[in-house]
CSV table of C-alpha atoms and ligand atoms in Angstrom, one decimal:
chain,number,residue,atom,x,y,z
K,562,MET,CA,138.5,-318.9,26.8
K,563,THR,CA,140.1,-318.8,30.2
K,564,ASP,CA,139.1,-321.8,32.4
K,565,ARG,CA,139.7,-322.0,36.1
K,566,PHE,CA,143.5,-321.8,36.7
K,567,VAL,CA,144.6,-324.0,39.6
K,568,PRO,CA,148.4,-323.7,39.9
K,569,ASP,CA,150.0,-326.8,41.1
K,570,LYS,CA,151.4,-326.1,44.5
K,571,ASP,CA,154.7,-328.0,43.9
K,572,MET,CA,155.3,-326.4,40.5
K,573,MET,CA,156.9,-323.1,39.7
K,574,THR,CA,155.7,-321.0,36.8
K,575,VAL,CA,158.3,-319.7,34.2
K,576,ALA,CA,157.6,-316.1,35.4
K,577,GLU,CA,158.4,-317.1,39.0
K,578,ALA,CA,161.5,-318.9,38.0
K,579,LEU,CA,162.8,-316.0,35.9
K,580,ALA,CA,162.0,-313.5,38.7
K,581,ARG,CA,164.1,-315.7,41.1
K,582,LEU,CA,166.9,-316.0,38.6
K,583,ASP,CA,166.9,-312.2,38.0
K,584,ALA,CA,167.3,-311.6,41.7
K,585,ARG,CA,170.3,-313.9,42.0
K,586,LEU,CA,172.2,-313.5,38.9
K,587,SER,CA,174.6,-310.8,37.7
K,588,PRO,CA,177.3,-310.7,35.1
K,589,VAL,CA,180.2,-313.1,36.0
K,590,VAL,CA,182.5,-312.4,33.1
K,591,GLY,CA,185.2,-309.7,33.1
K,592,THR,CA,185.5,-306.9,30.5
K,593,GLU,CA,187.9,-305.9,27.9
K,594,GLU,CA,188.4,-303.1,25.5
K,595,LEU,CA,188.0,-304.1,21.9
K,596,GLY,CA,188.4,-302.2,18.6
K,597,LEU,CA,185.1,-301.8,16.7
K,598,HIS,CA,186.0,-304.4,14.1
K,599,HIS,CA,186.3,-307.0,16.8
K,600,ALA,CA,183.3,-306.0,18.9
K,601,LEU,CA,180.5,-307.3,16.7
K,602,GLY,CA,178.0,-309.5,18.7
K,603,ARG,CA,179.6,-308.7,22.1
K,604,ILE,CA,177.7,-307.2,24.9
K,605,LEU,CA,178.6,-303.6,25.8
K,606,ALA,CA,179.9,-303.1,29.3
K,607,GLU,CA,179.7,-299.3,29.5
K,608,ASP,CA,177.3,-296.5,28.6
K,609,VAL,CA,178.5,-294.6,25.6
K,610,VAL,CA,178.2,-290.8,25.8
K,611,SER,CA,178.7,-288.8,22.7
K,612,SER,CA,181.5,-286.3,22.9
K,613,VAL,CA,180.4,-284.6,19.6
K,614,ASN,CA,177.3,-283.5,17.8
K,615,VAL,CA,176.2,-285.8,15.0
K,616,PRO,CA,176.1,-284.4,12.4
K,617,PRO,CA,178.9,-282.1,13.7
K,618,HIS,CA,177.7,-279.1,11.6
K,619,ASP,CA,174.5,-278.0,9.8
K,620,ASN,CA,174.7,-279.5,6.3
K,621,SER,CA,173.0,-280.2,3.1
K,622,ALA,CA,170.8,-283.3,2.6
K,623,VAL,CA,171.0,-282.9,-1.2
K,624,ASP,CA,173.0,-281.7,-4.1
K,625,GLY,CA,171.8,-278.2,-5.1
K,626,TRP,CA,172.1,-274.5,-4.0
K,627,ALA,CA,172.1,-273.2,-0.4
K,628,PHE,CA,170.6,-269.8,0.4
K,629,CYS,CA,168.8,-267.7,3.1
K,630,ARG,CA,165.1,-268.3,2.5
K,631,ALA,CA,164.2,-264.7,3.7
K,632,ASP,CA,166.5,-263.3,1.0
K,633,LEU,CA,164.9,-265.2,-1.9
K,634,PRO,CA,163.4,-262.6,-4.4
K,635,ALA,CA,160.0,-263.2,-6.0
K,636,ASP,CA,161.6,-264.4,-9.3
K,637,GLY,CA,163.8,-266.9,-7.4
K,638,CYS,CA,167.0,-265.6,-9.0
K,639,LEU,CA,170.1,-265.3,-6.9
K,640,PRO,CA,173.8,-264.8,-7.8
K,641,VAL,CA,176.1,-267.8,-7.2
K,642,VAL,CA,179.0,-266.6,-5.0
K,643,GLY,CA,180.8,-269.9,-4.3
K,644,ARG,CA,180.9,-273.7,-4.0
K,645,VAL,CA,180.9,-276.0,-1.0
K,646,ALA,CA,181.7,-279.6,-1.2
K,647,ALA,CA,181.6,-282.2,1.6
K,648,GLY,CA,184.8,-281.6,3.7
K,649,HIS,CA,185.4,-278.2,2.2
K,650,PRO,CA,183.4,-275.5,4.1
K,651,LEU,CA,182.9,-272.0,2.7
K,652,ASP,CA,185.6,-269.5,3.9
K,653,GLY,CA,183.3,-267.1,5.9
K,654,PRO,CA,179.6,-266.5,5.9
K,655,LEU,CA,177.2,-266.4,2.9
K,656,PRO,CA,176.8,-262.8,1.7
K,657,ARG,CA,173.2,-261.5,1.9
K,658,VAL,CA,171.0,-262.2,-1.2
K,659,SER,CA,173.2,-264.8,-2.8
K,660,ALA,CA,173.5,-268.6,-3.1
K,661,VAL,CA,176.3,-271.2,-3.1
K,662,ARG,CA,176.5,-274.4,-5.0
K,663,ILE,CA,176.4,-277.1,-2.4
K,664,PHE,CA,176.7,-280.9,-2.3
K,665,THR,CA,175.3,-283.6,0.0
K,666,GLY,CA,177.0,-283.6,3.5
K,667,ALA,CA,178.7,-280.2,2.8
K,668,PRO,CA,178.5,-277.7,5.7
K,669,LEU,CA,175.9,-275.1,5.3
K,670,PRO,CA,177.6,-271.6,5.3
K,671,GLU,CA,176.6,-269.3,8.1
K,672,GLY,CA,173.7,-267.3,7.1
K,673,ALA,CA,172.2,-270.1,4.8
K,674,ASP,CA,169.3,-272.0,6.1
K,675,THR,CA,167.7,-273.7,3.1
K,676,VAL,CA,168.8,-275.8,0.2
K,677,ALA,CA,167.1,-276.3,-3.2
K,678,MET,CA,167.6,-279.7,-5.0
K,679,GLN,CA,169.4,-279.2,-8.2
K,680,GLU,CA,166.6,-281.1,-10.1
K,681,ASP,CA,164.4,-278.1,-9.2
K,682,CYS,CA,166.7,-275.3,-10.2
K,683,LYS,CA,167.8,-273.6,-13.4
K,684,ASP,CA,171.6,-273.2,-13.4
K,685,GLN,CA,172.5,-270.0,-15.3
K,686,GLY,CA,176.3,-270.2,-14.5
K,687,GLU,CA,176.8,-266.9,-12.6
K,688,SER,CA,173.2,-267.1,-11.2
K,689,VAL,CA,170.6,-269.7,-10.4
K,690,VAL,CA,166.8,-269.7,-10.5
K,691,LEU,CA,165.5,-271.3,-7.3
K,692,PRO,CA,162.0,-272.7,-6.6
K,693,ILE,CA,160.1,-270.2,-4.5
K,694,ARG,CA,157.8,-272.8,-2.9
K,695,LEU,CA,160.6,-273.9,-0.6
K,696,SER,CA,160.2,-273.3,3.2
K,697,GLU,CA,163.0,-272.3,5.5
K,698,GLY,CA,165.0,-275.3,6.5
K,699,ASP,CA,164.1,-277.5,3.6
K,700,ASN,CA,166.8,-280.0,2.6
K,701,ALA,CA,169.1,-278.8,5.5
K,702,ARG,CA,170.2,-281.1,8.4
K,703,ALA,CA,170.9,-279.5,11.7
K,704,ALA,CA,174.0,-280.1,13.7
K,705,GLY,CA,173.3,-282.6,16.4
K,706,GLU,CA,169.9,-283.6,15.0
K,707,ASP,CA,170.9,-287.3,15.1
K,708,ILE,CA,173.0,-287.3,18.3
K,709,ALA,CA,173.4,-284.3,20.6
K,710,LYS,CA,176.8,-283.9,22.3
K,711,GLY,CA,176.6,-285.4,25.9
K,712,ALA,CA,173.7,-287.8,25.0
K,713,VAL,CA,173.9,-291.4,26.0
K,714,VAL,CA,173.7,-293.2,22.7
K,715,LEU,CA,174.3,-296.8,23.8
K,716,HIS,CA,173.6,-298.4,27.1
K,717,ALA,CA,175.6,-301.0,29.0
K,718,GLY,CA,174.1,-304.5,28.4
K,719,THR,CA,173.3,-303.9,24.7
K,720,ARG,CA,174.3,-306.5,22.2
K,721,LEU,CA,176.4,-304.9,19.5
K,722,ARG,CA,174.9,-305.2,16.1
K,723,PRO,CA,176.4,-303.5,13.0
K,724,GLN,CA,174.3,-300.4,13.6
K,725,GLU,CA,175.5,-300.0,17.3
K,726,LEU,CA,179.1,-300.2,15.9
K,727,GLY,CA,178.2,-297.4,13.4
K,728,VAL,CA,176.7,-295.2,16.1
K,729,ALA,CA,179.8,-295.7,18.4
K,730,ALA,CA,181.9,-294.8,15.4
K,731,ALA,CA,179.8,-291.7,14.7
K,732,THR,CA,180.6,-290.4,18.1
K,733,GLY,CA,184.3,-290.8,17.5
K,734,ARG,CA,184.9,-294.0,19.4
K,735,SER,CA,187.3,-296.5,17.9
K,736,SER,CA,187.0,-299.0,20.7
K,737,LEU,CA,184.5,-300.1,23.3
K,738,LYS,CA,184.5,-301.8,26.7
K,739,VAL,CA,182.7,-305.1,26.3
K,740,TYR,CA,182.1,-308.2,28.3
K,741,ARG,CA,184.5,-311.2,27.7
K,742,PRO,CA,182.6,-314.2,26.3
K,743,LEU,CA,181.0,-316.5,28.8
K,744,LYS,CA,183.0,-319.8,29.2
K,745,ALA,CA,180.5,-322.7,29.3
K,746,ALA,CA,181.2,-326.3,29.8
K,747,VAL,CA,178.7,-328.7,28.3
K,748,PHE,CA,178.1,-332.4,29.2
K,749,SER,CA,175.7,-335.0,28.3
K,750,THR,CA,174.9,-337.8,30.7
K,751,GLY,CA,173.6,-341.3,30.4
K,752,ASP,CA,175.0,-344.9,29.9
K,753,GLU,CA,173.0,-345.2,26.7
K,754,ILE,CA,174.4,-342.1,25.1
K,755,ARG,CA,177.0,-342.5,22.3
K,756,ASP,CA,179.0,-340.2,20.2
K,757,PRO,CA,178.0,-339.9,16.6
K,758,GLY,CA,180.6,-341.4,14.4
K,759,THR,CA,181.0,-344.3,16.7
K,760,GLU,CA,179.3,-347.7,16.6
K,761,LEU,CA,175.8,-347.9,18.1
K,762,ALA,CA,175.8,-350.6,20.7
K,763,PRO,CA,172.4,-352.4,21.5
K,764,GLY,CA,170.2,-350.2,23.7
K,765,CYS,CA,172.1,-347.1,22.9
K,766,ILE,CA,171.4,-343.8,21.1
K,767,TYR,CA,173.4,-341.1,19.6
K,768,ASP,CA,173.9,-337.9,21.6
K,769,THR,CA,172.0,-335.0,20.3
K,770,ASN,CA,171.9,-332.7,23.3
K,771,ARG,CA,175.6,-331.8,23.3
K,772,PHE,CA,175.2,-330.5,19.9
K,773,THR,CA,172.0,-328.6,20.3
K,774,ALA,CA,173.0,-327.2,23.7
K,775,SER,CA,176.4,-326.1,22.5
K,776,GLY,CA,174.9,-324.5,19.4
K,777,LEU,CA,172.3,-322.6,21.5
K,778,LEU,CA,175.2,-321.4,23.8
K,779,ARG,CA,177.4,-320.4,20.9
K,780,ALA,CA,174.6,-318.5,19.2
K,781,LEU,CA,174.4,-316.3,22.3
K,782,GLY,CA,178.1,-315.6,22.1
K,783,ALA,CA,179.4,-318.2,24.7
K,784,GLU,CA,182.7,-320.1,24.3
K,785,VAL,CA,181.8,-323.6,24.7
K,786,THR,CA,184.0,-326.5,25.9
K,787,ASP,CA,182.6,-329.8,24.9
K,788,LEU,CA,183.2,-332.2,27.8
K,789,GLY,CA,181.6,-335.2,26.3
K,790,ILE,CA,179.3,-337.8,27.7
K,791,LEU,CA,179.3,-338.8,31.4
K,792,PRO,CA,178.3,-342.2,32.4
K,793,ASP,CA,175.6,-342.7,35.1
K,794,ARG,CA,178.2,-343.0,37.8
K,795,PHE,CA,178.2,-340.6,40.8
K,796,GLU,CA,182.0,-340.4,41.2
K,797,THR,CA,182.7,-339.8,37.6
K,798,ILE,CA,180.0,-337.1,37.3
K,799,ARG,CA,181.2,-335.4,40.6
K,800,ASP,CA,184.9,-335.3,39.5
K,801,ALA,CA,184.1,-334.1,36.0
K,802,LEU,CA,181.9,-331.3,37.5
K,803,ALA,CA,184.6,-330.3,40.0
K,804,GLU,CA,187.2,-330.1,37.2
K,805,ALA,CA,184.9,-328.1,34.9
K,806,ALA,CA,184.0,-325.6,37.6
K,807,ARG,CA,187.6,-324.6,37.9
K,808,SER,CA,187.9,-323.0,34.5
K,809,HIS,CA,184.4,-322.2,33.4
K,810,ASP,CA,181.7,-319.5,34.1
K,811,LEU,CA,178.8,-321.9,33.7
K,812,ILE,CA,178.2,-325.6,33.6
K,813,LEU,CA,175.4,-327.0,31.6
K,814,THR,CA,174.3,-330.6,31.6
K,815,SER,CA,171.5,-332.6,30.1
K,816,GLY,CA,169.9,-335.8,31.4
K,817,GLY,CA,170.1,-337.4,34.7
K,818,VAL,CA,168.0,-334.8,36.6
K,819,SER,CA,164.7,-336.6,36.8
K,820,VAL,CA,163.9,-338.8,39.8
K,821,GLY,CA,164.8,-342.2,38.4
K,822,ASP,CA,167.4,-344.3,40.1
K,823,GLU,CA,169.9,-343.8,37.5
K,824,ASP,CA,169.9,-340.0,37.9
K,825,HIS,CA,173.2,-339.1,39.5
K,826,VAL,CA,173.7,-335.5,38.5
K,827,LYS,CA,171.8,-334.2,41.5
K,828,PRO,CA,173.8,-335.9,44.3
K,829,ALA,CA,177.0,-335.1,42.4
K,830,VAL,CA,176.1,-331.4,42.3
K,831,LEU,CA,175.0,-331.5,45.9
K,832,ALA,CA,178.3,-333.0,47.0
K,833,LEU,CA,180.2,-330.0,45.5
K,834,GLY,CA,177.8,-327.0,46.0
K,835,SER,CA,174.1,-326.5,46.0
K,836,LEU,CA,171.2,-327.3,43.9
K,837,ASP,CA,167.6,-326.3,43.6
K,838,PHE,CA,165.2,-328.6,41.9
K,839,TRP,CA,162.8,-326.5,40.0
K,840,ARG,CA,159.7,-328.4,39.0
K,841,LEU,CA,158.6,-326.0,36.3
K,842,ALA,CA,155.0,-325.9,35.2
K,843,ILE,CA,156.0,-326.2,31.6
K,844,LYS,CA,155.5,-328.7,28.8
K,845,PRO,CA,157.6,-330.1,27.3
K,846,GLY,CA,160.3,-330.5,29.9
K,847,ARG,CA,159.6,-330.3,33.6
K,848,PRO,CA,162.7,-331.0,35.6
K,849,VAL,CA,165.3,-328.3,35.5
K,850,ALA,CA,168.0,-328.1,38.1
K,851,LEU,CA,169.6,-324.9,39.0
K,852,GLY,CA,172.5,-324.4,41.4
K,853,GLU,CA,176.3,-324.0,41.7
K,854,VAL,CA,179.3,-326.3,41.7
K,855,ALA,CA,182.0,-324.8,43.8
K,856,GLY,CA,180.7,-321.3,43.0
K,857,THR,CA,180.2,-321.8,39.3
K,858,PRO,CA,176.6,-321.5,38.1
K,859,PHE,CA,175.1,-324.9,37.1
K,860,VAL,CA,172.1,-325.7,35.1
K,861,GLY,CA,170.9,-329.2,34.5
K,862,LEU,CA,168.4,-329.6,31.7
K,863,PRO,CA,166.2,-332.6,31.1
K,864,GLY,CA,167.5,-335.5,28.9
K,865,ASN,CA,164.7,-335.4,26.3
K,866,PRO,CA,166.1,-333.7,23.3
K,867,VAL,CA,163.1,-331.4,22.6
K,868,ALA,CA,162.8,-330.6,26.3
K,869,VAL,CA,166.5,-329.5,26.2
K,870,MET,CA,165.8,-326.9,23.6
K,871,VAL,CA,162.6,-325.7,25.2
K,872,THR,CA,163.9,-325.4,28.7
K,873,PHE,CA,167.0,-323.8,27.4
K,874,MET,CA,165.0,-321.1,25.7
K,875,ALA,CA,162.6,-320.6,28.6
K,876,ILE,CA,165.1,-320.7,31.5
K,877,ALA,CA,168.7,-321.3,30.5
K,878,ARG,CA,168.8,-318.6,27.8
K,879,PRO,CA,167.7,-315.7,30.1
K,880,MET,CA,170.2,-317.1,32.7
K,881,VAL,CA,173.0,-317.2,30.3
K,882,LEU,CA,172.3,-313.7,29.1
K,883,ARG,CA,172.3,-312.3,32.6
K,884,LEU,CA,175.6,-314.0,33.3
K,885,MET,CA,177.0,-312.6,30.1
K,886,GLY,CA,176.0,-309.0,31.1
K,887,ALA,CA,173.0,-308.6,28.7
K,888,ALA,CA,170.3,-306.3,29.9
K,889,GLN,CA,167.6,-307.6,27.6
K,890,THR,CA,166.5,-311.2,28.2
K,891,ALA,CA,162.9,-311.2,27.3
K,892,LEU,CA,161.9,-312.3,23.8
K,893,PRO,CA,159.8,-310.4,21.4
K,894,ARG,CA,156.3,-311.9,21.0
K,895,TYR,CA,154.4,-311.9,17.8
K,896,SER,CA,150.7,-312.2,17.7
K,897,VAL,CA,149.7,-314.7,15.1
K,898,GLU,CA,146.5,-316.6,14.2
K,899,ALA,CA,146.3,-320.3,15.3
K,900,GLY,CA,145.9,-322.5,12.2
K,901,PHE,CA,145.1,-325.4,14.5
K,902,ALA,CA,142.9,-326.5,17.3
K,903,PHE,CA,144.5,-327.4,20.6
K,904,LYS,CA,143.2,-328.8,23.9
K,905,HIS,CA,144.9,-327.1,26.8
K,906,LYS,CA,144.3,-328.0,30.3
K,907,PRO,CA,145.1,-324.9,32.4
K,908,GLY,CA,148.0,-325.3,34.9
K,909,ARG,CA,151.1,-325.7,32.7
K,910,ARG,CA,152.6,-323.4,30.2
K,911,GLU,CA,153.0,-325.2,26.9
K,912,TYR,CA,155.3,-324.5,24.1
K,913,LEU,CA,154.0,-325.8,20.7
K,914,ARG,CA,156.3,-326.2,17.8
K,915,ALA,CA,154.9,-324.1,15.0
K,916,ARG,CA,155.6,-323.0,11.5
K,917,LEU,CA,154.4,-319.7,10.1
K,918,ALA,CA,152.8,-319.1,6.8
K,919,HIS,CA,151.0,-316.1,5.1
K,920,MET,CA,147.4,-316.8,4.2
K,921,ASP,CA,145.4,-314.1,2.6
K,922,GLY,CA,147.4,-311.4,4.2
K,923,ARG,CA,147.3,-313.0,7.7
K,924,LEU,CA,150.2,-314.7,9.5
K,925,VAL,CA,149.1,-318.1,10.5
K,926,ALA,CA,150.8,-320.6,12.7
K,927,ALA,CA,150.6,-324.4,11.8
K,928,LYS,CA,151.3,-326.8,14.6
K,929,PHE,CA,153.6,-329.9,14.3
K,930,THR,CA,151.4,-333.0,14.0
K,931,SER,CA,152.8,-334.8,17.0
K,932,ASP,CA,153.1,-333.3,20.4
K,933,GLY,CA,155.6,-336.0,21.4
K,934,SER,CA,158.4,-334.4,23.3
K,935,GLY,CA,161.0,-336.7,21.9
K,936,VAL,CA,160.5,-335.8,18.3
K,937,LEU,CA,163.6,-333.7,17.5
K,938,THR,CA,162.6,-333.4,13.8
K,939,SER,CA,159.7,-331.2,15.0
K,940,MET,CA,162.3,-328.6,15.9
K,941,THR,CA,163.8,-328.5,12.5
K,942,TRP,CA,160.3,-328.4,10.9
K,943,SER,CA,159.3,-325.4,13.0
K,944,ASP,CA,160.1,-321.7,13.0
K,945,GLY,CA,159.5,-321.2,16.6
K,946,LEU,CA,157.2,-321.9,19.6
K,947,VAL,CA,153.6,-320.9,20.2
K,948,ASP,CA,153.5,-319.9,23.9
K,949,VAL,CA,150.3,-321.1,25.6
K,950,PRO,CA,150.0,-319.5,29.0
K,951,GLU,CA,149.2,-321.4,32.1
K,952,ASP,CA,145.8,-320.0,32.4
K,953,ARG,CA,144.7,-320.4,28.8
K,954,GLY,CA,142.0,-322.9,27.9
K,955,ASP,CA,141.5,-324.7,24.6
K,956,ILE,CA,142.6,-322.9,21.4
K,957,ALA,CA,140.3,-322.9,18.4
K,958,PRO,CA,141.5,-322.2,14.8
K,959,GLY,CA,141.4,-318.5,14.1
K,960,GLU,CA,142.2,-317.4,17.7
K,961,MET,CA,145.3,-315.2,18.2
K,962,VAL,CA,148.3,-316.8,20.0
K,963,ASP,CA,151.8,-315.6,20.9
K,964,PHE,CA,154.6,-316.7,18.8
K,965,LEU,CA,158.3,-316.8,19.8
K,966,SER,CA,160.8,-317.0,16.9
K,967,TYR,CA,163.9,-319.3,17.0
K,968,ALA,CA,165.7,-316.5,15.1
K,969,ASP,CA,165.2,-314.2,18.2
K,970,MET,CA,166.0,-317.0,20.7
K,971,MET,CA,169.4,-317.6,19.2
K,972,ARG,CA,170.9,-314.2,19.7
P,180,LIG,P1,167.1,-338.7,31.4
P,180,LIG,O1,166.6,-337.3,31.7
P,180,LIG,O2,168.5,-338.9,31.5
P,180,LIG,O3,166.2,-339.7,32.1
P,180,LIG,O4,166.7,-338.9,29.9
P,180,LIG,C1,165.4,-338.7,29.3
P,180,LIG,C2,165.4,-339.3,27.9
P,180,LIG,O5,166.2,-338.5,27.0
P,180,LIG,C3,165.8,-340.7,27.7
P,180,LIG,O6,165.1,-341.4,26.7
P,180,LIG,C4,167.3,-340.5,27.3
P,180,LIG,O7,167.8,-341.6,26.6
P,180,LIG,C5,167.2,-339.2,26.4
P,180,LIG,N1,168.4,-338.6,26.4
P,180,LIG,C6,169.1,-338.2,27.4
P,180,LIG,N2,170.3,-337.5,27.1
P,180,LIG,C7,170.3,-337.6,25.7
P,180,LIG,C8,171.2,-337.0,24.8
P,180,LIG,N3,172.4,-336.4,25.2
P,180,LIG,N4,170.9,-337.2,23.4
P,180,LIG,C9,169.8,-337.9,23.1
P,180,LIG,N5,168.9,-338.4,24.0
P,180,LIG,C10,169.1,-338.2,25.3
P,181,LIG,MG1,169.8,-340.4,31.7
């Protein structure tokens, strides 16, 4: 399956690009303390250490009767000496050879170690007949069995989902230190690019990239300023970049970074800061420009609308996540069956637009019919990208391939 892999000397693999980015980038945003209700989707800026045990006390997992297993007589009958409901502990320890009525979440009295489910018991009022097959500890939850006091329950760099907010609350925290949203400025470039909603002049096309790029950034939690379309004019681009750099943490442009005469982004960035031209060994979307404008990180994506999304996902997304303080930038990879044949010349990493379907219990990826990198409807048709590594040869139907889901890429 693997042919000779001859890397192109001038080209950089995605892995190399990511390693370089990782070495240079760190969070650029400040932090703030937010109440739990406002922290959903933010990135945690501290390790959360629990100041309590969760649960705080030994308690019952069911409604029933609590008792000491070693005290249970052969006939299973014990006198009932009290009642413990959630939030209302028994006053004092459980007397020997007795049981208490207990409800879910109620603290186990000292001396009790086992709970019988009420469905399995015979309630006789003053006494109860318990099932003798129970083992010590059944239906009882130990203090600290979920979270031990002093344990780190959440790590800095974690995206706060509903369950992370729940865990923070369980440890008694009402607010968390989180990173502020990344402020991103987005431009499109090109004399032919027009705003949707306006008349389309001859030779022009509507801007798609500002909307897809802004959407991708917002999905990651960035605050986006839409700075419109820049004409192919050096001075205009330079001035707009300089202005954007003053009040943003990141500048993202599309178009104008290939080697054509009309590509003015590169000299404009160079006039204000520095720029690396990274010829990525990826398809679609080779030229990606990375640098800084007066100290503000800059990423220049290709103009082609599909390449914008693919290079964003491969390169800009991990970069943005690092700047935002996120620890995890790698995407989950799902192994699926190829439902297509694909000729792959080793050398470049290719991202194929693919849709998943279940077939006889297998998860099979169908590939979009055209590989044209300008076909944006291929992106709405697909669920994600099949990632074909640089060194892989042709793919035959039935072979396993790695699938990256858009759902994962946009968070
Ligand atoms: P460029 O990288 O500027 O040479 O652009 C490459 C191709 O993508 C050209 O066909 C452009 O017209 C097209 N393109 C560039 N920017 C956009 C945009 N914002 N929306 C739609 N198409 C674009
Ligand atoms: Mg252009």
